[in-house]
Coordinates of C-alpha atoms in Angstrom, one line a residue:
Chain T
M148 CA -38.4 -15.5 -10.1
M149 CA -40.2 -12.6 -8.5
V150 CA -38.9 -9.1 -8.6
L151 CA -38.7 -9.1 -4.8
E152 CA -36.5 -12.2 -4.7
V153 CA -34.2 -10.8 -7.4
F154 CA -33.9 -7.5 -5.4
L155 CA -33.1 -9.4 -2.2
A156 CA -30.5 -11.5 -4.0
V157 CA -28.8 -8.3 -5.3
V158 CA -28.7 -6.9 -1.8
V159 CA -26.9 -10.1 -0.5
L160 CA -24.5 -10.0 -3.4
A161 CA -23.8 -6.3 -2.8
A162 CA -22.9 -7.1 0.8
A163 CA -20.6 -9.9 -0.3
A164 CA -19.1 -7.5 -2.9
V165 CA -17.8 -5.3 -0.1
S166 CA -15.4 -8.0 1.2
L167 CA -14.4 -8.8 -2.4
I168 CA -13.5 -5.1 -3.0
C169 CA -11.5 -5.0 0.2
A170 CA -9.6 -8.2 -0.8
G171 CA -9.0 -6.9 -4.3
F172 CA -7.7 -3.7 -2.9
V173 CA -5.3 -5.6 -0.6
L174 CA -4.0 -7.5 -3.6
L175 CA -2.8 -4.3 -5.0
A176 CA -0.3 -4.0 -2.2
A177 CA 1.9 -6.6 -3.9
L178 CA 2.5 -4.1 -6.8
D179 CA 4.0 -1.5 -4.4
A180 CA 7.4 -2.8 -5.1
L181 CA 7.0 -2.1 -8.8
V182 CA 5.2 1.2 -8.8
G183 CA 5.6 2.6 -5.3
H184 CA 7.6 5.8 -4.5
L185 CA 10.7 4.2 -3.0
S186 CA 12.3 4.2 -6.5
K187 CA 12.0 8.0 -6.5
A188 CA 13.2 8.5 -2.9
A189 CA 16.7 9.8 -2.1
V190 CA 18.7 10.5 1.0
Y191 CA 17.5 13.9 2.2
F192 CA 17.7 15.6 5.6
P193 CA 15.6 18.8 5.6
N194 CA 15.3 20.9 8.7
T195 CA 12.4 19.1 10.4
M196 CA 10.2 20.4 13.2
V197 CA 8.2 17.8 15.1
V198 CA 4.9 19.1 16.4
V199 CA 3.5 17.0 19.3
P200 CA 0.0 17.9 20.6
A201 CA -0.3 16.9 24.2
H202 CA -3.1 16.9 26.8
N203 CA -2.3 15.2 30.1
E204 CA 0.4 13.0 28.5
S205 CA 3.0 13.1 31.2
T206 CA 3.2 9.3 31.4
V207 CA 4.1 8.9 27.8
L208 CA 5.6 12.1 26.6
G209 CA 9.1 11.7 28.0
S210 CA 9.8 8.5 26.0
T211 CA 8.3 10.1 22.9
I212 CA 10.7 13.1 23.1
E213 CA 13.7 10.9 23.9
A214 CA 13.0 8.7 20.9
L215 CA 12.7 11.8 18.7
V216 CA 16.0 13.4 19.8
A217 CA 17.7 10.0 19.5
Q218 CA 16.7 9.8 15.8
E219 CA 19.7 8.9 13.6
Y220 CA 19.3 12.2 11.8
P221 CA 21.4 15.4 11.8
A222 CA 20.9 16.8 15.3
E223 CA 20.9 20.4 14.2
A224 CA 18.3 19.7 11.6
L225 CA 15.7 18.3 14.0
R226 CA 13.7 20.1 16.7
V227 CA 10.7 19.1 18.7
L228 CA 7.8 21.5 19.7
V229 CA 5.3 20.2 22.2
V230 CA 1.9 22.0 22.2
D231 CA 0.5 21.5 25.7
D232 CA -3.3 21.7 25.4
A233 CA -4.1 23.0 28.9
S234 CA -2.8 19.9 30.7
T235 CA -3.5 19.6 34.3
D236 CA -0.9 16.9 35.0
A237 CA 2.9 17.1 34.8
T238 CA 3.1 17.4 31.0
A239 CA 4.7 20.9 31.2
Q240 CA 7.3 19.6 33.7
V241 CA 8.2 16.6 31.5
V242 CA 8.7 19.0 28.6
G243 CA 10.7 21.4 30.8
S244 CA 13.0 18.6 31.8
A245 CA 13.5 17.6 28.2
M246 CA 14.2 21.2 27.3
S247 CA 17.0 21.3 30.0
E248 CA 18.4 18.1 28.8
H249 CA 18.4 19.0 25.1
P250 CA 18.8 22.8 25.0
G251 CA 17.7 24.4 21.7
R252 CA 16.2 21.1 20.4
V253 CA 12.9 20.9 22.4
G254 CA 10.3 23.7 22.8
L255 CA 6.9 24.2 24.4
V256 CA 3.8 26.1 23.5
R257 CA 1.2 26.2 26.2
R258 CA -2.5 26.7 25.6
H259 CA -4.4 27.8 28.6
R260 CA -7.8 27.0 27.2
G261 CA -8.1 23.4 26.0
G262 CA -10.6 20.9 24.7
E263 CA -11.1 22.4 21.3
G264 CA -9.9 19.4 19.4
K265 CA -6.7 18.2 18.0
A266 CA -6.7 20.5 14.9
A267 CA -6.9 23.5 17.2
V268 CA -3.9 22.3 19.1
L269 CA -1.9 21.6 16.0
N270 CA -2.8 25.0 14.6
A271 CA -1.3 26.7 17.6
G272 CA 1.9 24.8 17.0
L273 CA 1.9 25.4 13.2
A274 CA 1.4 29.1 13.7
K275 CA 4.6 29.1 15.8
V276 CA 6.6 26.8 13.4
L277 CA 5.7 28.6 10.2
A278 CA 6.3 32.1 11.7
D279 CA 10.0 31.7 10.8
D280 CA 11.6 30.0 7.9
W281 CA 13.8 27.4 9.7
A282 CA 11.5 24.4 9.2
E283 CA 11.6 22.8 5.7
A284 CA 9.4 19.9 6.8
V285 CA 7.0 19.4 9.7
L286 CA 6.3 16.1 11.3
I287 CA 3.0 15.8 13.2
I288 CA 2.8 12.9 15.7
D289 CA 0.7 11.9 18.7
A290 CA 2.2 12.2 22.1
D291 CA 2.4 8.4 22.7
V292 CA 4.0 7.5 19.4
I293 CA 7.5 6.1 19.7
F294 CA 9.7 6.5 16.6
E295 CA 12.4 3.9 15.8
P296 CA 15.8 5.5 15.3
Q297 CA 15.7 5.5 11.5
T298 CA 12.0 6.3 11.0
L299 CA 12.3 10.1 10.4
R300 CA 14.9 9.8 7.7
R301 CA 12.9 7.0 6.1
M302 CA 10.1 9.5 5.8
T303 CA 12.1 12.6 4.7
R304 CA 13.7 10.6 1.9
H305 CA 10.4 10.9 0.0
L306 CA 10.4 14.7 0.3
A307 CA 13.5 14.7 -2.0
D308 CA 10.8 14.4 -4.7
P309 CA 9.3 18.0 -4.7
Q310 CA 6.0 16.6 -6.0
V311 CA 5.4 14.9 -2.6
G312 CA 3.5 16.9 -0.1
A313 CA 3.0 14.4 2.7
V314 CA 4.4 11.1 3.9
G315 CA 2.8 8.6 6.2
G316 CA 4.7 6.3 8.5
Y317 CA 3.6 2.8 9.6
V318 CA 2.1 3.0 13.1
R319 CA 2.2 -0.4 14.8
E320 CA 0.3 -1.3 18.0
G321 CA 3.0 -1.2 20.7
S322 CA 1.4 -2.0 24.0
R323 CA 3.4 -4.6 25.9
P324 CA 2.6 -7.1 27.2
G325 CA -0.8 -6.2 25.8
N326 CA -3.9 -8.3 25.8
S327 CA -6.2 -9.9 23.2
L328 CA -7.6 -6.5 22.2
S329 CA -4.2 -5.0 21.6
R330 CA -3.3 -8.0 19.4
F331 CA -6.5 -7.6 17.4
I332 CA -5.7 -4.0 16.9
G333 CA -2.1 -5.0 15.9
F334 CA -3.5 -7.2 13.2
E335 CA -6.1 -4.6 12.1
Y336 CA -3.2 -2.2 11.6
V337 CA -1.4 -4.7 9.4
L338 CA -4.5 -4.7 7.2
A339 CA -5.3 -1.0 7.4
Q340 CA -1.8 0.3 7.1
A341 CA 0.9 -2.2 5.9
L342 CA -1.4 -3.5 3.2
A343 CA -4.1 -0.9 2.5
R344 CA -1.6 2.0 2.4
R345 CA 0.8 0.1 0.2
A346 CA -2.2 -0.4 -2.0
A347 CA -3.0 3.3 -1.9
N348 CA 0.6 3.9 -3.0
V349 CA -0.3 1.8 -6.1
L350 CA -3.6 3.5 -6.7
G351 CA -1.9 6.9 -6.3
V352 CA -4.6 8.2 -4.0
F353 CA -4.9 8.1 -0.2
A354 CA -7.8 8.2 2.2
C355 CA -5.7 9.2 5.2
V356 CA -2.1 9.7 6.3
P357 CA -2.2 8.6 9.9
G358 CA -2.4 11.5 12.4
G359 CA 0.1 9.8 14.6
A360 CA 2.9 10.0 12.0
Q361 CA 2.5 12.4 9.2
L362 CA 5.3 14.4 7.6
H363 CA 4.6 17.4 5.5
S364 CA 6.8 19.6 3.3
R365 CA 6.7 23.2 4.4
A366 CA 5.3 24.0 0.9
N367 CA 2.4 21.7 1.4
L368 CA 1.4 23.2 4.8
E369 CA 1.7 26.7 3.4
A370 CA -0.5 25.7 0.4
L371 CA -3.0 24.4 2.9
G372 CA -3.1 27.9 4.4
G373 CA -0.6 27.1 7.2
R374 CA -3.3 25.4 9.3
I375 CA -5.2 22.1 9.7
D376 CA -8.9 22.1 8.8
D377 CA -10.9 21.9 12.1
T378 CA -14.4 21.4 10.7
T379 CA -14.5 17.6 11.2
K380 CA -13.4 15.0 13.7
A381 CA -11.0 13.6 11.0
E382 CA -8.5 16.3 10.6
D383 CA -5.8 13.9 9.3
T384 CA -8.1 12.7 6.5
V385 CA -9.1 16.2 5.5
T386 CA -5.5 17.2 5.4
T387 CA -4.7 14.2 3.2
F388 CA -7.6 15.0 0.9
L389 CA -6.7 18.7 0.6
T390 CA -3.0 17.8 -0.1
Q391 CA -4.0 15.7 -3.0
L392 CA -6.6 18.2 -4.3
G393 CA -3.8 20.7 -4.3
G394 CA -1.9 18.5 -6.8
R395 CA 0.7 17.2 -4.4
K396 CA 1.5 13.5 -3.9
V397 CA 0.9 11.6 -0.7
V398 CA 3.0 8.5 -0.1
F399 CA 3.3 5.8 2.6
D400 CA 6.6 4.2 3.7
A401 CA 6.0 0.8 5.4
H402 CA 9.6 0.8 6.6
A403 CA 9.1 4.0 8.6
I404 CA 7.9 2.3 11.7
C405 CA 6.7 3.8 14.9
W406 CA 4.8 2.3 17.9
A407 CA 1.6 3.6 19.5
E408 CA -0.3 2.7 22.5
E409 CA -3.9 1.7 21.7
P410 CA -6.8 1.3 24.0
E411 CA -6.7 -1.7 26.4
Y412 CA -10.4 -2.0 26.9
L413 CA -13.4 -1.9 24.6
E414 CA -14.9 1.3 26.0
G415 CA -11.7 3.3 25.1
L416 CA -11.6 1.6 21.7
W417 CA -15.3 2.3 21.1
K418 CA -14.9 6.1 21.8
Q419 CA -11.8 6.3 19.6
R420 CA -13.3 4.5 16.7
L421 CA -16.6 6.2 17.0
R422 CA -14.7 9.5 16.6
W423 CA -12.9 8.2 13.5
A424 CA -16.1 6.8 12.0
R425 CA -18.0 10.0 12.6
G426 CA -15.1 11.9 11.0
N427 CA -15.3 9.7 7.9
L428 CA -19.1 10.3 7.6
Q429 CA -18.4 14.1 7.8
I430 CA -15.8 13.7 5.1
V431 CA -18.4 12.0 2.8
S432 CA -20.5 15.1 3.2
K433 CA -17.7 17.7 3.1
F434 CA -16.4 16.4 -0.2
R435 CA -19.8 15.3 -1.7
S436 CA -19.2 17.2 -4.9
L437 CA -16.1 15.2 -5.7
W438 CA -17.0 11.6 -5.4
F439 CA -16.9 9.6 -8.6
R440 CA -16.0 12.6 -10.7
R441 CA -12.7 12.1 -12.5
T442 CA -11.5 15.6 -12.3
T443 CA -9.5 15.0 -9.1
P444 CA -7.7 11.9 -7.6
I445 CA -10.4 11.7 -4.9
G446 CA -13.0 11.4 -7.6
R447 CA -11.5 8.3 -9.2
W448 CA -13.9 5.4 -9.5
S449 CA -11.5 2.9 -7.9
F450 CA -10.9 5.2 -4.8
G451 CA -14.7 5.8 -4.4
Q452 CA -15.4 2.1 -4.5
V453 CA -12.9 1.3 -1.8
W454 CA -14.0 4.3 0.4
F455 CA -17.7 3.5 0.2
A456 CA -17.1 -0.3 0.5
V457 CA -15.6 0.4 3.9
T458 CA -18.0 3.2 4.9
L459 CA -21.2 1.4 3.9
Q460 CA -20.2 -2.0 5.2
P461 CA -22.1 -1.7 8.5
V462 CA -25.3 -0.7 6.7
L463 CA -24.9 -3.4 4.1
M464 CA -24.5 -6.1 6.8
V465 CA -27.8 -5.1 8.3
L466 CA -29.5 -5.0 4.9
N467 CA -28.0 -8.3 4.1
S468 CA -29.5 -9.8 7.3
V469 CA -32.9 -8.4 6.5
A470 CA -32.8 -9.6 2.9
L471 CA -31.7 -13.1 3.8
T472 CA -34.4 -13.3 6.5
I473 CA -37.1 -12.3 4.1
L474 CA -35.8 -14.7 1.5
F475 CA -35.9 -17.4 4.2
L476 CA -39.6 -16.7 4.6
V477 CA -40.5 -16.4 0.9
D478 CA -38.0 -18.8 -0.9
F479 CA -36.1 -21.1 1.4
G480 CA -34.1 -22.7 -1.4
L481 CA -32.9 -19.4 -2.8
A482 CA -32.1 -18.2 0.8
G483 CA -29.8 -21.2 1.3
Q484 CA -28.1 -20.6 -2.1
M485 CA -27.5 -16.9 -1.4
L486 CA -26.3 -17.6 2.1
S487 CA -23.7 -20.1 0.7
A488 CA -22.6 -17.5 -1.9
F489 CA -22.3 -14.9 0.8
W490 CA -20.2 -17.0 3.1
I491 CA -18.0 -18.5 0.3
L492 CA -17.2 -15.0 -1.1
N493 CA -16.4 -13.8 2.4
A494 CA -14.3 -16.8 3.2
L495 CA -12.3 -16.3 -0.1
S496 CA -11.8 -12.6 0.8
W497 CA -10.7 -13.5 4.3
V498 CA -8.2 -16.1 3.1
V499 CA -6.6 -13.5 0.8
M500 CA -6.4 -10.9 3.5
A501 CA -5.2 -13.3 6.2
V502 CA -2.5 -14.8 4.0
F503 CA -1.3 -11.3 2.9
G504 CA -1.5 -10.0 6.4
L505 CA 0.6 -12.8 7.9
A506 CA 3.1 -12.5 5.1
V507 CA 3.6 -8.8 5.0
D508 CA 4.5 -8.2 8.7
P509 CA 6.1 -11.2 10.2
P510 CA 6.7 -9.7 13.7
T511 CA 3.0 -8.8 14.1
A512 CA 2.0 -12.1 12.5
R513 CA 4.0 -14.0 15.2
R514 CA 2.3 -11.9 17.9
S515 CA -1.2 -11.8 16.5
W516 CA -1.7 -15.0 14.4
L517 CA -4.6 -16.1 16.6
Q518 CA -6.3 -12.8 16.3
C519 CA -5.8 -13.0 12.5
L520 CA -7.5 -16.4 12.3
T521 CA -10.3 -15.3 14.6
F522 CA -10.8 -11.8 13.2
P523 CA -14.3 -12.6 11.8
G524 CA -15.3 -14.4 15.0
L525 CA -15.5 -18.1 15.9
I526 CA -19.2 -18.3 15.2
S527 CA -18.8 -16.8 11.7
L528 CA -15.9 -19.3 11.1
A529 CA -18.1 -22.2 12.1
L530 CA -20.8 -20.9 9.7
I531 CA -18.1 -20.7 7.0
A532 CA -16.9 -24.2 7.8
Y533 CA -20.5 -25.5 7.5
T534 CA -21.0 -23.7 4.2
L535 CA -17.8 -25.0 2.7
V536 CA -17.7 -28.6 4.1
P537 CA -21.2 -29.3 5.4
G538 CA -20.7 -33.1 5.7
M539 CA -17.5 -32.8 7.8
A540 CA -18.9 -29.9 9.9
L541 CA -22.0 -31.9 10.7
A542 CA -20.0 -35.0 11.6
V543 CA -17.8 -32.9 14.0
A544 CA -20.8 -31.3 15.6
N545 CA -22.6 -34.6 16.0
A546 CA -19.4 -36.2 17.5
A547 CA -19.1 -33.3 19.9
L548 CA -22.8 -33.5 20.9
G549 CA -22.5 -37.3 21.1
L550 CA -20.2 -36.9 24.1
F551 CA -23.3 -35.5 26.0
G552 CA -25.6 -38.1 24.5
A553 CA -27.2 -35.6 22.1
H554 CA -27.3 -35.0 18.3
L555 CA -28.3 -32.4 15.8
P556 CA -32.1 -32.4 15.1
A557 CA -33.4 -33.3 11.6
S558 CA -34.6 -29.8 11.1
F559 CA -31.0 -28.4 11.7
T560 CA -30.5 -27.2 8.1
H561 CA -33.8 -25.2 8.2
W562 CA -32.8 -23.4 11.4
Y563 CA -29.2 -23.0 10.3
V564 CA -30.3 -20.9 7.4
L565 CA -32.4 -18.6 9.6
F566 CA -29.6 -18.3 12.2
A567 CA -26.9 -17.6 9.6
A568 CA -29.2 -15.0 8.0
L569 CA -29.7 -13.2 11.3
W570 CA -26.1 -13.7 12.3
T571 CA -24.6 -11.3 9.7
S572 CA -26.0 -8.4 11.8
G573 CA -26.4 -10.4 15.1
C574 CA -22.6 -10.6 15.3
M575 CA -22.6 -6.9 15.9
V576 CA -25.0 -7.4 18.8
L577 CA -22.5 -9.8 20.4
A578 CA -19.8 -7.2 19.9
L579 CA -22.0 -4.7 21.7
A580 CA -22.4 -7.2 24.5
A581 CA -18.6 -7.6 24.7
R582 CA -18.3 -3.8 25.1
A583 CA -21.1 -3.6 27.7
V584 CA -19.5 -6.2 30.0
D585 CA -15.9 -5.1 29.6
A586 CA -14.2 -3.6 32.6
P587 CA -10.6 -3.5 33.8
G588 CA -9.5 -6.8 35.4
G589 CA -11.5 -9.6 36.8
W590 CA -14.2 -11.9 35.3
R591 CA -15.9 -9.1 33.3
H592 CA -12.8 -8.6 31.2
W593 CA -12.4 -12.3 30.6
L594 CA -16.1 -12.6 29.6
S595 CA -15.7 -9.6 27.3
E596 CA -12.7 -11.2 25.6
A597 CA -14.6 -14.5 25.2
L598 CA -17.5 -12.6 23.6
L599 CA -15.0 -10.8 21.3
Y600 CA -13.5 -14.0 20.1
L601 CA -17.0 -15.5 19.5
G602 CA -18.5 -12.4 17.8
G603 CA -15.3 -11.2 16.1
Y604 CA -13.2 -8.1 15.9
G605 CA -14.4 -7.3 12.4
P606 CA -18.1 -7.2 13.5
L607 CA -17.0 -5.0 16.4
L608 CA -15.7 -2.4 13.9
C609 CA -18.9 -2.7 11.9
A610 CA -20.9 -2.1 15.1
V611 CA -18.9 1.1 15.7
G612 CA -19.6 2.2 12.1
L613 CA -23.3 1.6 12.6
A614 CA -23.3 3.6 15.8
A615 CA -21.5 6.5 13.9
Y616 CA -24.4 6.5 11.4
I617 CA -26.9 6.6 14.2
D618 CA -25.1 9.5 15.9
Q619 CA -24.7 11.3 12.7
F620 CA -28.4 11.1 11.8
R621 CA -29.4 12.1 15.3
G622 CA -26.9 15.0 15.2
V623 CA -25.4 13.9 18.5
E624 CA -22.5 16.2 19.4
R625 CA -19.8 14.4 21.3
K626 CA -17.1 16.1 23.2
W627 CA -13.6 15.6 21.8
E628 CA -12.1 13.0 24.1
V629 CA -8.5 12.2 24.3
T630 CA -7.7 8.4 24.4
V631 CA -6.1 7.8 27.8
K632 CA -2.5 6.6 27.5
T633 CA -0.6 4.9 30.3
G634 CA 2.9 4.4 28.9
R635 CA 2.6 0.7 27.9
V636 CA 4.7 1.1 24.7
K637 CA 7.9 -0.7 25.7
G638 CA 9.6 0.0 22.4
G639 CA 10.3 3.6 23.7
Q640 CA 12.6 2.4 26.4
A641 CA 15.0 0.9 23.8
H642 CA 15.2 4.2 22.1
G643 CA 15.6 6.4 25.1
R644 CA 19.2 6.9 24.6
P645 CA 21.4 9.9 23.7
A646 CA 21.6 11.3 20.2
G647 CA 24.3 9.8 17.9
D648 CA 27.9 11.0 18.3
Y649 CA 28.1 12.4 14.8
Q650 CA 28.5 16.1 14.1
P651 CA 26.3 16.7 11.1
R652 CA 26.3 19.8 9.0
P653 CA 23.2 21.9 8.4
A654 CA 22.0 21.0 4.9
I655 CA 22.4 17.6 3.3
G656 CA 20.2 17.6 0.3
P657 CA 19.2 15.5 -2.7
Chain D
M292 CA -2.8 32.9 19.3
D293 CA -5.0 35.0 21.7
D294 CA -5.7 32.1 24.0
Q295 CA -2.2 31.0 24.5
R296 CA 1.1 32.3 25.7
A297 CA 4.0 31.0 23.7
T298 CA 6.7 29.9 26.0
T299 CA 8.8 28.2 23.5
S300 CA 12.5 28.1 24.2
L301 CA 13.7 26.9 20.9
V302 CA 16.8 28.7 20.0
Q303 CA 18.3 28.9 16.6
P304 CA 22.1 29.0 16.9
S305 CA 23.8 29.9 13.7
A306 CA 25.5 26.8 12.4
P307 CA 29.2 27.2 11.8
E308 CA 30.3 26.8 8.2
R309 CA 32.3 23.6 7.9
G310 CA 32.7 20.7 5.6
P311 CA 31.2 17.3 6.1
T312 CA 32.7 15.3 9.0
P313 CA 33.3 11.5 8.8
A314 CA 30.2 11.1 10.9
D315 CA 28.2 13.1 8.3
V316 CA 29.5 10.9 5.5
A317 CA 28.8 7.8 7.6
L318 CA 25.2 8.9 8.2
V319 CA 24.5 9.6 4.5
D320 CA 26.1 6.2 3.6
Q321 CA 24.0 4.5 6.2
A322 CA 20.8 6.1 4.9
R323 CA 21.7 5.3 1.3
Q324 CA 22.3 1.7 2.1
E325 CA 19.0 1.5 4.1
L326 CA 17.1 2.9 1.1
C327 CA 18.7 0.2 -1.1
E328 CA 17.8 -2.5 1.4
D329 CA 14.2 -1.3 1.7
R330 CA 13.8 -1.4 -2.1
R331 CA 15.1 -4.9 -2.1
S332 CA 12.9 -5.9 0.7
E333 CA 9.8 -4.6 -1.1
G334 CA 10.9 -6.6 -4.1
R335 CA 11.1 -9.8 -1.9
L336 CA 7.6 -9.0 -0.6
W337 CA 6.3 -9.0 -4.2
W338 CA 7.5 -12.5 -4.7
L339 CA 6.3 -13.7 -1.3
L340 CA 2.9 -12.2 -1.7
G341 CA 2.6 -13.5 -5.3
A342 CA 3.4 -17.0 -4.1
A343 CA 1.1 -16.8 -1.2
V344 CA -1.8 -15.7 -3.3
A345 CA -1.1 -18.4 -5.9
V346 CA -1.0 -21.1 -3.3
A347 CA -4.1 -19.9 -1.6
T348 CA -6.0 -19.6 -4.8
L349 CA -4.9 -23.1 -5.9
V350 CA -5.9 -24.7 -2.7
V351 CA -9.3 -23.1 -2.6
A352 CA -9.9 -23.7 -6.3
L353 CA -8.9 -27.4 -6.1
R354 CA -10.8 -28.1 -2.9
Y355 CA -13.9 -26.1 -3.5
G356 CA -14.0 -25.5 -7.2
W357 CA -16.8 -28.1 -7.6
M358 CA -19.1 -25.8 -5.7
W359 CA -19.3 -23.5 -8.8

C-alpha cells in the first residue's frame, strides 16, 4: 500500500475516532453515581447573592426574579442583584417593581454605558457584592433562566465541602410550545450537560460551568481577584479553568434544574454558537502552555482528548471528506472499506449517545425523541443504513423507486462511495442552506426545518465550528450580541408565586 | 465603577437572634430528604444506563458482528 493511501486512511480513522472519544466520554456519566460529589454534599444554606446581568430583558426578567425569590431557601439568606447594562426598554422598571414587592431582597445596579460584554456587566455586579461581607456565595445566572423552587439549595449543598469553588446547574431548554429547533437544542443539552457534565464529575475536571447557572463560593471569587476575566468571549469557561487551576473543585448537579429560552430561529442560534465557538478557540490559545501537561487538571491527557475532539471535529470532517475523495480516485476498494469503517464507528457512537441521552432525562426524551433519532440528519442515517445493511437498504430504495417505474442504476455503488465521501462535509453545506433560508413564519421556516432534518443538527454545529475557525484566522471582530429573548419559558409561570411561609434563621450550616 | 451609578436598594436588616422555628426545621428536613433521594436516583441511573449499554452493545454485536 502506498504511503499516500495509508496517510489518507489514518485521516479517516482520526475523524471516526472523534465520535468514539465523545461516546466513550458519555459512558463515564454512568459512574457519576459512584464517584460524583453528591456523597460529599450536605444541607447548607449560605447567604447567597444572585447576580443577574440584563440588557433589554424586560420581557423575561420579571419571571426570573419571581422564581428566585420563590426559592425554597431561607428568605433572609437570599438576595437578587440585577445589573442593568444600559437597557433602553423597561428593564429598570421591571426591577423597580420587584424591589417594591420584595423590599430588601432585590437590588439594581445601572450601567449607563453598555455593550462591553457579559464579563464587564458581571464585574460591575461583583464589585458591589464583594464590597461588603454579607454574601458567602454568589450565583450568576442569565436574565431568562428560570430556577425550579429547589434548585438553589441543590447547588449550595455542594459548597458544604470547602474544597468546592464552583457548582453548575442543569440548564434545560424551556421554550414552550417550541419548535423543531428548540427540541434539537433540548436534546443537545441532554448530551452536553446531563451526560457530559456528569462525565466531567467523574473525570474531576470541567471545561465549563454554564454561564446561565453558576454558583461560586465567595472564597473562589476572591481568589479569582473578585472579577470575571473579560479577555475572551467565553467568560464562563475561563472562570471554570481558573477555578480549577487555583486548586478548587468544580462540580455539576444534574438535579439542580433550571430552564432557559434558546433561539427560535437558526440565525439567532448561529450568532450564539459562533460566539461560544470563537470563545473556545480563544481558550485554546489562552491556555496553550497547559494542554497535555500533567501539572494541572486542565493538562490531563483525558481532558485534552475530549476538548480537542470536540474543538477539532469540524476541521476533521472536512479533512475526512478530502481524504475519502482522494482515496476514491486512487483506490476505490480502500475508499469503500474506509467509508464503511467511518460510518460503522459513527453509528456505534451514536447508538451509545442516543440510548444514554434518552435514558438519562426522560422528560426531554419524551419531548425530543424525534430530534434524538434524527440528530445526525436523515441523509446520514440513510448512508449508515446502507453501510450496515446494504441488501435491505437497496431493496427498500428499489421498491420506493419502483412506485415511479424507476430503479437504481448498476453503477450505484460507485457513485454512492463518492457521494458518501463528499457528504461528511457536504452535510455542513446543507446546514448552511437551512440557516440561509430560515425566517420567522411561513414557507421559509418550513423549508429550513426540512433542510435541518435532512442535513442534521450535529452537522449544523460542525458548520458553526468551522465558521469560528474562519473568523478566528481572519481576525474578524464581532460585536458582542445579546441573544434576543421573548419570554417563551413557560416553567417560570409555575414558580411565580410568593416565597414560602417559613421564617428561617440566618445561618444554617453544615 | 466610573461608568455606572450604583442605585442598589438592597438593605441589610440585622436579623433578630432566635432559635430555629418549626418551618426552619421542616426546610432542613426537606433538603436532607431531597439529598438522599437524589443520591438514590443517581444510583438507579447507574443501573439503567448499564443495562441500556449492555443491551445496545449486545444487539449491535449480534447483528453486525460478522462485519469485523
